[in-house]
Coordinates of C-alpha atoms and ligand atoms in Angstrom, one line a residue:
M98 CA 127.2 107.0 94.8
C99 CA 126.1 103.7 93.3
G100 CA 127.7 100.4 92.5
I101 CA 128.1 99.3 88.9
V102 CA 129.1 96.0 87.3
G103 CA 129.2 94.5 83.8
Y104 CA 130.1 91.1 82.3
T105 CA 130.6 89.8 78.9
G106 CA 131.8 86.2 78.4
S107 CA 130.4 82.7 78.2
K108 CA 129.3 82.1 81.8
A109 CA 125.9 82.9 83.3
A110 CA 126.1 86.7 83.6
G111 CA 123.3 87.0 86.2
E112 CA 125.3 85.1 88.8
I113 CA 128.5 87.1 88.3
L114 CA 126.6 90.4 88.2
I115 CA 124.7 89.6 91.4
D116 CA 127.9 88.5 93.2
G117 CA 129.6 91.8 92.1
L118 CA 126.7 93.9 93.2
K119 CA 126.7 92.3 96.7
K120 CA 130.3 93.4 97.1
L121 CA 129.3 96.9 96.1
E122 CA 126.2 97.4 98.3
Y123 CA 128.2 99.7 100.5
R124 CA 128.1 102.2 97.6
G125 CA 124.3 102.3 97.6
Y126 CA 121.6 100.0 98.6
D127 CA 118.1 101.4 98.1
S128 CA 117.4 99.6 94.8
A129 CA 119.1 97.2 92.4
G130 CA 118.7 96.0 88.9
L131 CA 120.1 94.1 85.9
A132 CA 119.9 94.4 82.1
M133 CA 120.8 91.3 80.2
Q134 CA 121.4 90.8 76.6
A135 CA 119.2 88.0 75.2
E136 CA 119.0 87.3 71.5
H137 CA 117.8 90.5 69.8
K138 CA 116.3 92.0 73.0
L139 CA 117.2 93.2 76.4
I140 CA 115.7 91.8 79.6
I141 CA 115.4 94.2 82.4
N142 CA 114.9 93.3 86.1
K143 CA 115.0 96.1 88.6
A144 CA 113.2 97.2 91.8
A145 CA 113.5 99.0 95.1
G146 CA 115.1 96.8 97.7
S147 CA 118.3 94.9 98.2
V148 CA 120.5 92.9 95.8
A149 CA 119.4 89.7 97.7
D150 CA 115.7 90.5 96.7
L151 CA 116.9 90.9 93.1
E152 CA 118.8 87.6 93.3
K153 CA 115.6 85.8 94.4
R154 CA 113.6 87.3 91.6
I155 CA 115.9 86.2 88.8
E156 CA 117.0 82.9 90.3
G157 CA 117.5 80.1 87.7
Q158 CA 115.7 82.1 84.9
F159 CA 118.5 83.5 82.8
D160 CA 121.4 81.0 83.1
H161 CA 121.7 81.0 79.3
I162 CA 122.5 84.7 79.1
T163 CA 126.2 85.6 79.1
V164 CA 126.2 89.4 78.8
G165 CA 124.8 92.0 81.2
I166 CA 125.1 95.0 83.4
G167 CA 124.0 95.7 86.9
H168 CA 123.5 98.5 89.4
T169 CA 122.9 99.1 93.1
R170 CA 121.6 102.6 93.8
W171 CA 121.8 105.4 96.4
A172 CA 119.1 107.8 95.4
T173 CA 120.0 111.4 94.4
H174 CA 117.4 112.4 91.7
G175 CA 114.1 110.7 92.4
K176 CA 113.0 108.5 95.2
P177 CA 114.1 104.9 95.7
T178 CA 111.3 103.3 93.7
D179 CA 111.1 100.4 91.1
I180 CA 110.8 102.9 88.3
N181 CA 113.8 105.0 89.4
A182 CA 116.0 102.0 89.9
H183 CA 118.7 101.4 87.2
P184 CA 119.2 100.2 84.5
H185 CA 117.4 102.8 82.5
C186 CA 116.2 102.2 79.0
S187 CA 115.4 104.0 75.9
C188 CA 111.7 104.1 74.7
C189 CA 112.0 100.9 72.7
E190 CA 114.1 99.1 75.4
E191 CA 116.8 98.5 72.8
F192 CA 119.4 100.4 74.9
A193 CA 120.0 100.0 78.6
L194 CA 122.5 101.7 80.8
V195 CA 123.6 102.0 84.4
H196 CA 125.1 105.3 85.8
N197 CA 126.9 106.6 88.8
G198 CA 127.1 110.4 89.1
I199 CA 124.9 113.4 88.4
I200 CA 123.7 114.8 85.0
E201 CA 123.4 118.5 85.9
N202 CA 121.7 119.6 82.7
H203 CA 119.3 116.7 82.6
Q204 CA 116.2 118.9 82.6
S205 CA 117.2 120.9 79.5
L206 CA 118.2 117.6 77.7
R207 CA 114.9 116.1 78.7
N208 CA 113.0 119.1 77.3
W209 CA 115.1 118.9 74.1
L210 CA 114.3 115.2 73.6
T211 CA 110.6 115.6 74.5
E212 CA 110.2 118.4 72.0
K213 CA 111.6 116.2 69.3
G214 CA 108.4 114.2 69.8
N215 CA 109.8 110.7 69.7
H216 CA 110.9 110.2 73.3
S217 CA 108.8 109.7 76.4
F218 CA 110.2 109.4 79.9
T219 CA 109.1 107.0 82.7
S220 CA 111.3 107.9 85.7
E221 CA 112.2 110.9 87.7
T222 CA 115.9 110.3 87.4
D223 CA 118.6 112.4 85.7
T224 CA 120.0 109.2 84.3
E225 CA 117.2 108.3 82.0
V226 CA 118.0 111.1 79.6
L227 CA 121.3 109.3 78.8
A228 CA 119.4 106.3 77.6
H229 CA 117.3 108.4 75.3
L230 CA 120.3 110.4 74.1
V231 CA 122.1 107.2 73.1
E232 CA 119.0 106.0 71.3
E233 CA 118.8 109.3 69.5
Y234 CA 122.4 109.2 68.3
Y235 CA 122.6 105.5 67.5
N236 CA 123.6 104.8 64.0
G237 CA 124.9 101.3 64.1
D238 CA 127.9 101.9 66.5
L239 CA 127.2 102.0 70.2
L240 CA 130.6 103.6 71.0
A241 CA 129.9 106.5 68.6
A242 CA 126.4 107.0 70.1
V243 CA 127.7 107.1 73.6
R244 CA 130.4 109.5 72.7
Q245 CA 127.9 111.8 71.1
A246 CA 125.5 111.5 74.0
V247 CA 128.1 112.3 76.7
A248 CA 129.3 115.3 74.7
R249 CA 125.9 116.9 75.5
V250 CA 126.2 116.2 79.2
E251 CA 127.3 118.5 82.0
G252 CA 128.0 116.6 85.2
S253 CA 129.7 113.4 86.3
Y254 CA 129.3 109.9 85.2
A255 CA 130.5 106.3 85.2
L256 CA 128.4 104.9 82.5
V257 CA 128.0 101.4 81.2
V258 CA 125.7 100.7 78.2
I259 CA 124.5 97.7 76.2
T260 CA 122.2 97.5 73.2
A261 CA 120.2 94.6 71.7
H262 CA 121.7 95.5 68.3
E263 CA 125.3 94.6 69.2
P264 CA 125.5 91.2 71.0
G265 CA 128.5 90.7 73.3
R266 CA 129.5 94.4 73.4
I267 CA 129.5 96.7 76.4
V268 CA 130.5 100.4 76.1
C269 CA 131.6 102.5 79.1
A270 CA 132.5 106.1 79.7
R271 CA 133.9 107.9 82.7
Q272 CA 133.9 111.4 84.0
D273 CA 134.5 112.2 87.7
S274 CA 133.2 108.8 88.9
P275 CA 135.3 105.7 89.2
L276 CA 135.2 102.9 86.7
V277 CA 137.6 99.9 86.1
V278 CA 137.7 97.1 83.5
G279 CA 138.8 93.7 84.6
M280 CA 140.5 91.3 82.2
G281 CA 139.7 87.6 82.2
E282 CA 140.2 84.6 79.8
N283 CA 137.7 85.0 77.0
E284 CA 135.6 87.1 79.4
N285 CA 135.9 90.6 80.7
F286 CA 134.4 92.6 83.6
I287 CA 133.5 96.1 84.4
A288 CA 133.0 97.6 87.9
S289 CA 132.8 100.9 89.7
D290 CA 135.1 99.4 92.4
I291 CA 137.7 96.7 92.5
P292 CA 136.2 94.5 95.3
A293 CA 133.4 93.5 92.8
L294 CA 136.0 91.9 90.5
L295 CA 138.4 90.2 92.9
A296 CA 136.6 86.8 92.8
Y297 CA 137.2 86.7 89.0
T298 CA 140.3 88.7 88.1
R299 CA 143.2 90.7 89.6
K300 CA 144.1 92.3 86.2
I301 CA 142.5 95.7 85.8
K302 CA 142.6 98.8 83.7
V303 CA 141.5 102.1 85.4
L304 CA 139.6 104.4 83.1
E305 CA 140.5 108.1 83.4
D306 CA 138.2 111.1 83.1
G307 CA 137.1 111.6 79.5
E308 CA 137.9 108.0 78.5
F309 CA 135.7 105.3 76.9
A310 CA 136.0 101.6 76.7
S311 CA 134.5 99.1 74.3
V312 CA 134.5 95.7 75.9
S313 CA 133.7 92.2 74.5
A314 CA 134.6 88.7 75.7
A315 CA 137.7 88.8 73.5
E316 CA 139.0 92.3 73.8
I317 CA 139.1 95.6 75.7
N318 CA 139.6 98.7 73.6
I319 CA 140.1 102.1 75.3
F320 CA 139.7 105.4 73.6
D321 CA 140.2 109.1 74.6
A322 CA 137.6 111.8 74.1
H323 CA 138.6 112.2 70.4
G324 CA 138.2 108.6 69.6
N325 CA 142.0 107.8 69.6
G326 CA 142.9 104.3 70.9
I327 CA 144.8 104.3 74.1
D328 CA 147.3 101.6 75.1
K329 CA 146.6 101.5 78.8
E330 CA 148.8 99.9 81.5
M331 CA 147.4 96.8 83.1
L332 CA 147.5 96.9 86.9
E333 CA 147.8 93.8 89.1
V334 CA 145.6 94.1 92.3
S335 CA 147.2 92.6 95.4
W336 CA 144.2 92.8 97.7
D337 CA 143.3 89.5 99.3
I338 CA 139.7 88.6 98.5
E339 CA 139.2 87.6 102.2
A340 CA 140.0 91.1 103.1
A341 CA 136.9 92.2 101.3
E342 CA 134.6 89.8 103.1
K343 CA 133.4 89.8 106.7
G344 CA 135.8 87.1 107.9
G345 CA 133.7 85.6 110.6
Y346 CA 132.5 88.8 112.3
D347 CA 128.8 89.7 112.4
H348 CA 129.5 93.1 110.9
F349 CA 132.1 94.6 108.7
M350 CA 132.4 97.4 111.2
L351 CA 133.5 95.1 114.0
K352 CA 135.9 93.2 111.7
E353 CA 137.4 96.5 110.6
I354 CA 137.8 97.7 114.2
M355 CA 139.6 94.4 115.0
E356 CA 141.9 94.9 112.0
Q357 CA 143.2 98.1 113.3
P358 CA 146.4 96.8 114.9
A359 CA 147.4 95.3 111.5
A360 CA 146.2 98.3 109.5
V361 CA 148.3 100.7 111.7
R362 CA 151.3 98.4 111.4
E363 CA 150.9 98.1 107.7
T364 CA 150.7 101.9 107.3
M365 CA 154.0 102.3 109.2
R366 CA 155.8 99.4 107.6
Q367 CA 158.5 100.5 105.2
R368 CA 158.1 104.1 106.4
I369 CA 159.8 103.6 109.7
N370 CA 163.4 102.5 109.9
F371 CA 163.3 100.5 113.1
A372 CA 167.0 100.2 113.4
D373 CA 167.8 103.9 113.1
K374 CA 164.5 105.0 114.7
K375 CA 163.8 107.3 111.8
V376 CA 160.8 108.0 109.6
D377 CA 161.5 107.5 105.9
L378 CA 158.9 109.2 103.7
S379 CA 161.1 109.5 100.6
E380 CA 158.0 108.2 98.7
I381 CA 156.8 111.8 99.0
E382 CA 158.8 113.7 96.4
L383 CA 159.3 116.9 98.4
S384 CA 162.9 117.9 99.1
Y385 CA 164.0 119.0 102.5
E386 CA 164.5 122.5 101.0
E387 CA 160.9 122.5 99.7
I388 CA 159.6 121.4 103.1
A389 CA 161.7 124.0 104.9
A390 CA 160.3 126.7 102.6
L391 CA 156.6 125.9 103.5
E392 CA 154.8 128.7 105.2
K393 CA 151.5 127.1 106.0
I394 CA 149.5 123.9 105.7
H395 CA 145.8 123.7 104.8
I396 CA 144.1 120.4 105.6
V397 CA 140.8 119.8 103.8
A398 CA 138.5 116.7 104.2
C399 CA 135.0 115.6 105.1
G400 CA 133.4 113.7 108.1
T401 CA 135.7 111.3 109.8
A402 CA 138.7 112.4 107.6
Y403 CA 138.1 116.0 108.7
H404 CA 138.3 114.8 112.4
A405 CA 141.6 113.2 111.5
G406 CA 142.7 116.5 110.1
L407 CA 141.8 118.3 113.4
V408 CA 144.2 115.9 115.2
G409 CA 146.7 116.5 112.4
K410 CA 146.5 120.2 113.0
T411 CA 147.7 120.1 116.6
V412 CA 150.3 117.4 115.8
L413 CA 151.7 119.2 112.8
E414 CA 151.8 122.5 114.5
K415 CA 153.7 121.0 117.5
L416 CA 156.2 119.0 115.5
T417 CA 156.8 121.3 112.5
A418 CA 156.2 124.8 113.8
L419 CA 154.0 125.5 110.8
P420 CA 150.6 127.1 111.2
V421 CA 147.8 124.7 110.0
E422 CA 144.3 125.4 109.1
V423 CA 141.6 122.7 108.8
D424 CA 138.5 123.0 106.6
V425 CA 135.5 120.9 105.9
A426 CA 135.8 120.4 102.1
S427 CA 132.2 121.5 101.4
E428 CA 133.0 124.9 102.9
F429 CA 136.6 125.4 101.7
R430 CA 136.0 126.5 98.2
Y431 CA 133.0 128.7 99.0
R432 CA 134.9 130.8 101.5
D433 CA 137.6 132.0 99.1
P434 CA 140.4 130.6 101.2
L435 CA 143.6 132.7 101.3
L436 CA 146.2 130.4 99.9
G437 CA 149.8 131.5 99.9
K438 CA 152.2 130.4 97.1
N439 CA 154.4 128.6 99.7
D440 CA 151.5 126.8 101.3
L441 CA 150.8 123.1 101.1
V442 CA 147.3 121.7 100.8
I443 CA 146.7 118.2 102.3
V444 CA 143.5 116.5 101.4
I445 CA 142.4 113.4 103.4
S446 CA 139.9 110.9 101.9
Q447 CA 139.5 107.2 102.6
S448 CA 137.7 106.6 99.3
G449 CA 139.6 109.1 97.3
E450 CA 136.3 109.8 95.5
T451 CA 134.5 112.3 97.8
A452 CA 133.2 115.0 95.5
D453 CA 133.8 118.0 97.9
T454 CA 137.3 116.9 98.7
L455 CA 138.1 116.4 95.1
A456 CA 136.8 119.9 94.3
A457 CA 139.0 121.4 97.1
L458 CA 142.0 119.6 95.6
R459 CA 141.2 121.0 92.1
L460 CA 140.7 124.5 93.5
A461 CA 144.1 124.4 95.3
R462 CA 145.9 123.0 92.2
K463 CA 144.2 125.6 90.0
Q464 CA 145.8 128.3 92.2
G465 CA 149.2 126.7 91.7
L466 CA 149.5 125.0 95.1
K467 CA 151.0 121.6 95.6
V468 CA 148.4 119.1 96.9
L469 CA 149.3 116.1 99.0
A470 CA 146.6 113.4 99.3
I471 CA 146.2 111.0 102.2
T472 CA 144.0 108.2 100.8
N473 CA 143.3 104.5 101.1
V474 CA 142.4 103.7 97.5
V475 CA 145.1 103.3 94.9
G476 CA 143.9 104.6 91.5
S477 CA 141.2 106.7 93.1
S478 CA 140.5 110.2 91.6
V479 CA 142.2 112.0 94.6
S480 CA 145.3 109.8 94.3
R481 CA 145.5 110.4 90.5
E482 CA 145.0 114.2 90.7
A483 CA 147.1 115.1 93.7
D484 CA 150.8 116.0 93.2
L485 CA 151.9 113.8 96.1
V486 CA 150.2 110.8 97.6
L487 CA 150.6 109.2 101.0
Y488 CA 148.6 106.0 101.1
T489 CA 147.0 104.6 104.2
W490 CA 147.3 100.8 103.9
A491 CA 144.1 100.0 105.7
G492 CA 142.8 97.6 103.0
P493 CA 139.2 97.9 101.8
E494 CA 136.8 99.5 104.3
I495 CA 133.3 98.3 103.7
A496 CA 131.3 99.5 106.7
V497 CA 129.9 102.9 106.1
A498 CA 131.2 104.0 109.5
S499 CA 134.9 104.6 109.0
T500 CA 137.2 103.1 111.7
K501 CA 140.4 101.6 110.4
A502 CA 140.7 104.2 107.7
Y503 CA 140.5 106.9 110.4
L504 CA 143.3 105.3 112.6
T505 CA 145.6 104.9 109.6
Q506 CA 144.9 108.5 108.5
L507 CA 146.1 109.6 112.0
V508 CA 149.2 107.5 111.6
A509 CA 149.9 108.9 108.2
L510 CA 149.6 112.4 109.7
Y511 CA 152.0 111.5 112.5
L512 CA 154.6 110.1 110.0
L513 CA 154.3 113.3 107.9
A514 CA 154.7 115.5 111.0
V515 CA 157.8 113.7 112.1
H516 CA 159.2 113.8 108.5
F517 CA 158.4 117.5 108.1
G518 CA 159.6 118.3 111.6
T519 CA 162.9 116.6 110.8
A520 CA 163.3 118.3 107.5
R521 CA 162.6 121.7 109.1
G522 CA 165.1 121.1 111.9
V523 CA 162.3 121.5 114.5
L524 CA 162.8 118.1 116.0
G525 CA 166.0 117.0 117.7
E526 CA 167.4 113.5 117.6
N527 CA 165.8 112.6 121.0
S528 CA 162.4 113.8 120.1
I529 CA 162.5 111.9 116.8
T530 CA 163.6 108.7 118.6
S531 CA 161.0 108.9 121.3
L532 CA 158.2 109.6 118.7
V533 CA 159.3 106.7 116.5
E534 CA 159.4 104.4 119.6
G535 CA 156.0 105.6 120.6
L536 CA 154.6 105.0 117.1
T537 CA 156.1 101.5 117.1
T538 CA 154.2 100.6 120.3
L539 CA 150.8 101.5 118.8
P540 CA 149.9 98.1 117.1
G541 CA 150.6 96.2 120.4
H542 CA 148.7 98.8 122.4
L543 CA 145.7 98.6 120.0
A544 CA 145.7 94.8 120.3
A545 CA 145.7 95.2 124.1
I546 CA 142.7 97.5 124.0
L547 CA 140.8 95.1 121.8
R548 CA 141.6 92.3 124.4
E549 CA 140.5 94.5 127.3
E550 CA 137.2 95.3 125.7
K551 CA 136.3 91.6 126.0
T552 CA 135.9 92.2 129.8
G553 CA 132.6 93.7 128.9
K554 CA 133.2 97.1 130.6
L555 CA 132.2 99.0 127.5
R556 CA 129.2 96.9 126.8
S557 CA 127.6 97.5 130.2
Y558 CA 127.9 101.3 129.8
C559 CA 126.3 100.9 126.4
E560 CA 123.3 99.2 128.0
H561 CA 122.7 102.5 129.8
L562 CA 123.6 104.7 126.8
A563 CA 121.3 102.7 124.5
K564 CA 118.2 103.9 126.5
W565 CA 118.9 107.6 125.8
D566 CA 118.3 109.7 122.7
N567 CA 121.0 112.2 123.5
A568 CA 124.6 111.9 124.6
F569 CA 127.6 114.1 125.0
F570 CA 131.3 113.6 124.2
V571 CA 133.8 116.0 125.9
G572 CA 137.5 116.5 125.9
R573 CA 140.2 119.2 125.8
N574 CA 143.2 119.7 123.5
L575 CA 143.8 116.5 121.5
D576 CA 140.9 114.8 123.2
F577 CA 138.5 117.2 121.6
P578 CA 138.7 116.0 118.0
V579 CA 138.5 112.4 119.3
A580 CA 135.3 113.4 121.1
M581 CA 134.0 114.8 117.8
E582 CA 134.8 111.6 116.0
G583 CA 133.2 109.6 118.8
A584 CA 130.0 111.6 118.6
L585 CA 129.9 111.2 114.8
K586 CA 130.3 107.5 115.1
L587 CA 127.5 107.1 117.7
K588 CA 125.0 109.2 115.8
E589 CA 125.9 107.6 112.5
I590 CA 125.1 104.0 113.5
S591 CA 123.0 104.1 116.7
Y592 CA 120.9 107.1 115.6
I593 CA 121.4 108.7 119.1
H594 CA 121.9 112.4 118.9
A595 CA 125.4 112.9 120.1
E596 CA 127.2 116.2 120.5
A597 CA 130.9 116.8 121.1
Y598 CA 132.1 119.8 123.2
A599 CA 135.4 121.1 124.2
A600 CA 135.0 120.3 127.9
G601 CA 135.5 123.9 128.9
E602 CA 132.5 124.9 126.8
L603 CA 129.9 122.9 128.8
K604 CA 129.2 125.8 131.1
H605 CA 128.6 128.1 128.2
G606 CA 125.3 126.4 127.3
P607 CA 125.1 122.6 127.0
L608 CA 125.2 122.2 130.8
A609 CA 121.6 123.1 130.7
L610 CA 120.9 119.7 129.1
I611 CA 122.6 117.7 131.8
V612 CA 120.1 116.1 134.1
E613 CA 120.0 112.8 136.0
G614 CA 121.4 110.0 134.0
V615 CA 122.4 111.9 130.8
P616 CA 125.3 109.9 129.2
V617 CA 128.6 111.9 129.0
I618 CA 131.7 110.2 127.6
A619 CA 134.8 112.1 128.7
L620 CA 138.2 111.7 127.0
V621 CA 140.9 112.3 129.5
T622 CA 144.3 111.5 128.0
Q623 CA 146.1 114.9 128.0
K624 CA 148.1 115.4 131.2
S625 CA 148.5 119.1 130.7
V626 CA 144.8 119.7 131.0
I627 CA 143.7 116.9 133.3
E628 CA 142.8 119.1 136.2
K629 CA 140.7 121.3 134.0
T630 CA 138.9 118.4 132.5
L631 CA 138.2 116.9 135.9
S632 CA 136.6 120.2 137.0
N633 CA 134.3 119.9 133.9
I634 CA 133.5 116.3 134.9
Q635 CA 132.5 117.5 138.3
E636 CA 130.2 120.0 136.8
V637 CA 128.4 117.1 135.0
N638 CA 128.5 115.0 138.2
A639 CA 126.8 117.7 140.2
R640 CA 123.8 117.6 137.8
G641 CA 123.5 113.8 137.9
G642 CA 125.1 113.1 134.5
A643 CA 126.4 109.5 134.0
V644 CA 130.1 110.0 133.0
F645 CA 132.1 107.3 131.3
A646 CA 135.8 108.2 131.1
I647 CA 138.3 107.0 128.6
T648 CA 141.7 107.7 130.2
S649 CA 145.3 106.6 130.1
E650 CA 146.9 104.2 132.5
G651 CA 148.4 106.1 135.5
F652 CA 145.6 108.7 135.4
D653 CA 144.1 107.1 138.5
V654 CA 142.8 110.4 139.8
V655 CA 140.0 110.1 137.2
D656 CA 138.7 106.8 138.5
D657 CA 137.0 108.2 141.7
Q658 CA 135.3 111.0 139.8
V659 CA 133.2 108.9 137.3
E660 CA 130.7 106.2 137.1
S661 CA 132.9 103.9 135.0
V662 CA 136.3 104.2 133.3
F663 CA 138.2 102.5 130.5
H664 CA 142.0 102.6 130.8
L665 CA 144.3 102.9 127.8
P666 CA 147.8 101.6 127.7
P667 CA 150.4 104.3 128.5
V668 CA 151.6 106.2 125.5
E669 CA 153.1 109.7 124.9
E670 CA 150.1 112.0 125.1
I671 CA 150.5 113.3 121.6
L672 CA 149.9 109.8 120.3
A673 CA 146.9 109.1 122.6
P674 CA 144.2 109.9 119.9
V675 CA 145.2 106.7 118.0
L676 CA 144.3 104.7 121.1
S677 CA 141.4 106.6 122.6
A678 CA 139.4 106.5 119.4
V679 CA 139.0 102.7 119.7
P680 CA 136.8 102.6 122.8
T681 CA 134.6 105.3 121.2
Q682 CA 134.2 103.1 118.1
L683 CA 133.2 100.1 120.2
I684 CA 130.8 102.2 122.3
A685 CA 129.1 103.2 119.0
Y686 CA 129.1 99.6 117.8
Y687 CA 127.7 98.0 120.9
T688 CA 125.1 100.7 121.4
A689 CA 123.9 100.3 117.8
L690 CA 123.8 96.5 118.3
I691 CA 121.7 96.9 121.5
R692 CA 119.3 99.2 119.6
G693 CA 119.1 96.9 116.7
S694 CA 120.1 99.4 114.0
S695 CA 121.6 98.6 110.7
I696 CA 125.3 98.8 111.6
D697 CA 127.1 98.4 108.3
K698 CA 124.6 100.3 106.2
P699 CA 123.1 103.1 108.3
R700 CA 120.0 104.7 107.0
N701 CA 120.4 107.6 104.6
L702 CA 124.2 107.2 104.3
A703 CA 126.5 105.7 101.8
K704 CA 130.2 104.8 101.9
S705 CA 131.5 106.9 99.1
V706 CA 130.0 110.4 98.7
T707 CA 130.6 111.2 95.0
V708 CA 128.0 114.0 94.8
E709 CA 128.2 117.5 96.2
Ligands
LIG1050 O1 136.0 108.7 101.7 P1 136.2 109.9 102.5 O2 137.2 109.7 103.6 O3 136.5 111.1 101.8 O4 134.8 110.1 103.2 C1 134.5 111.2 104.0 C2 133.3 111.0 104.8 O5 132.2 110.9 104.0 C3 133.4 109.8 105.8 O6 134.5 109.9 106.6 C4 132.1 109.7 106.6 O7 132.0 110.8 107.5 C5 132.1 108.4 107.4 N1 130.9 107.7 107.1 C6 132.2 108.5 108.9 O8 132.2 107.3 109.5

């Protein structure tokens, strides 16, 4: 869960590496470092702290150096200290490397190297053994040494290595952690993620597991695990560089919330035939016969993506008449799930790199099941390993708190449900038409919600909420997973302990915690259970709780029962989760702002969780 960059060319490497690292700070930000290749020696600069601190330290000093590697870290093995920061070096500092992933057998390798008597270690990290292994195996060819070193390793790595002995050359290796090489004119780039490269090139080659690259200013050579050269396809990235920057907002999170109407529209574009009012998901290569033969769906994901899966369960069950189970990915493989041969597994992952989700995908495929991935990142591990992929077109999401990716995951699940429901003959013409019409109204409704929030209604409730250390989110039916997502968002960025309950559960325990003023956010968008939810709201009112309701236009009965209320535009209740999530995101955002917490990079969290 770290950011990696590399550069070899004729420009000042430090500037390019720092710029790339800034784009990757969402992958880790507890320490940062660079290794630069000077004449016959390596210069290492690394410390706990931000990339901006590193930039200040090296400013103007190394403009003559044109080759280097850089890293921004999220600690796994060893605390975030100067010594544990990457790059890590061999004893003689002739080899330096940056690494993302985990070396599971690092202790036995460390013992082996120590027993040889010519290696001494300085850090607590698992990574450092790699630098010593490369040194141990080096015999004039860095690529050969890296190949021998990683052959000893159990675990995951995106690895980028330089040596003082081979000027201009960078060697990379990949196993279970993303790594791309960017092509320039007489210069080449390496990064763990595409946004780091966009300012310099849009031509990239994605390394696959088990592959190696040897990169110089003039050429990129890619090899398989046996050392055979690979002629790899070059991809052209179409992302707009502006899309990877804040674009005038104070935080990426707010920018990404505001981008939701466009992200939702983009995810539906080319998948909805607006003239015929039909969903066209022919991009998923499953025949109607195959869809009709399905017996069950298993959705597996983590965090916010898991909450999208919970909404997806109700929607898919309603529209396809298939039973759906939803699992947290970190639990899935350890509970020996019963998977039938006619079942479909759907994994949902914004990054497409979440280790637990990837492991669930592999388990399902190993058992012979088809896996469909819903992901936001083209070329991600999940997208490459799944049998079928349905991309969310949300664009890069930088804030750790997921917003636009979540909404587009919901939309992808609705599209899938309509497609499957059609193929299985569960949905009649009228239902399909009305669902497609409803989906088509969503971008406009989202834009209306974002205009409405400018009235300040949400912000004034947040002034109250920000004074508390505990809060509740409640809802029934489809409102319940939205409540769960609202609670996750609030705790993630405001550090308020927030719990979500199915509203009917309050009286089975949590009601004991409701006293004068306790904030309770109630989702009330499901007509079929409105009376029931209102009774639960009265239970809270009777104990003095401060209820803020998020409800649909026309549900006026809610207004008199609560302290304040936010109205959503009218929409079929099955689609309401796409709209009701937005006020909960804004509640989290404004509350965090009032409390002065670090919104885009909450403490202890990272954007992409590539370790178990
Ligand atoms: O990249 P993924 O969708 O697989 O990530 C899953 C979770 O780590 C992620 O949704 C996390 O819960 C978010 N930070 C929540 O805002």
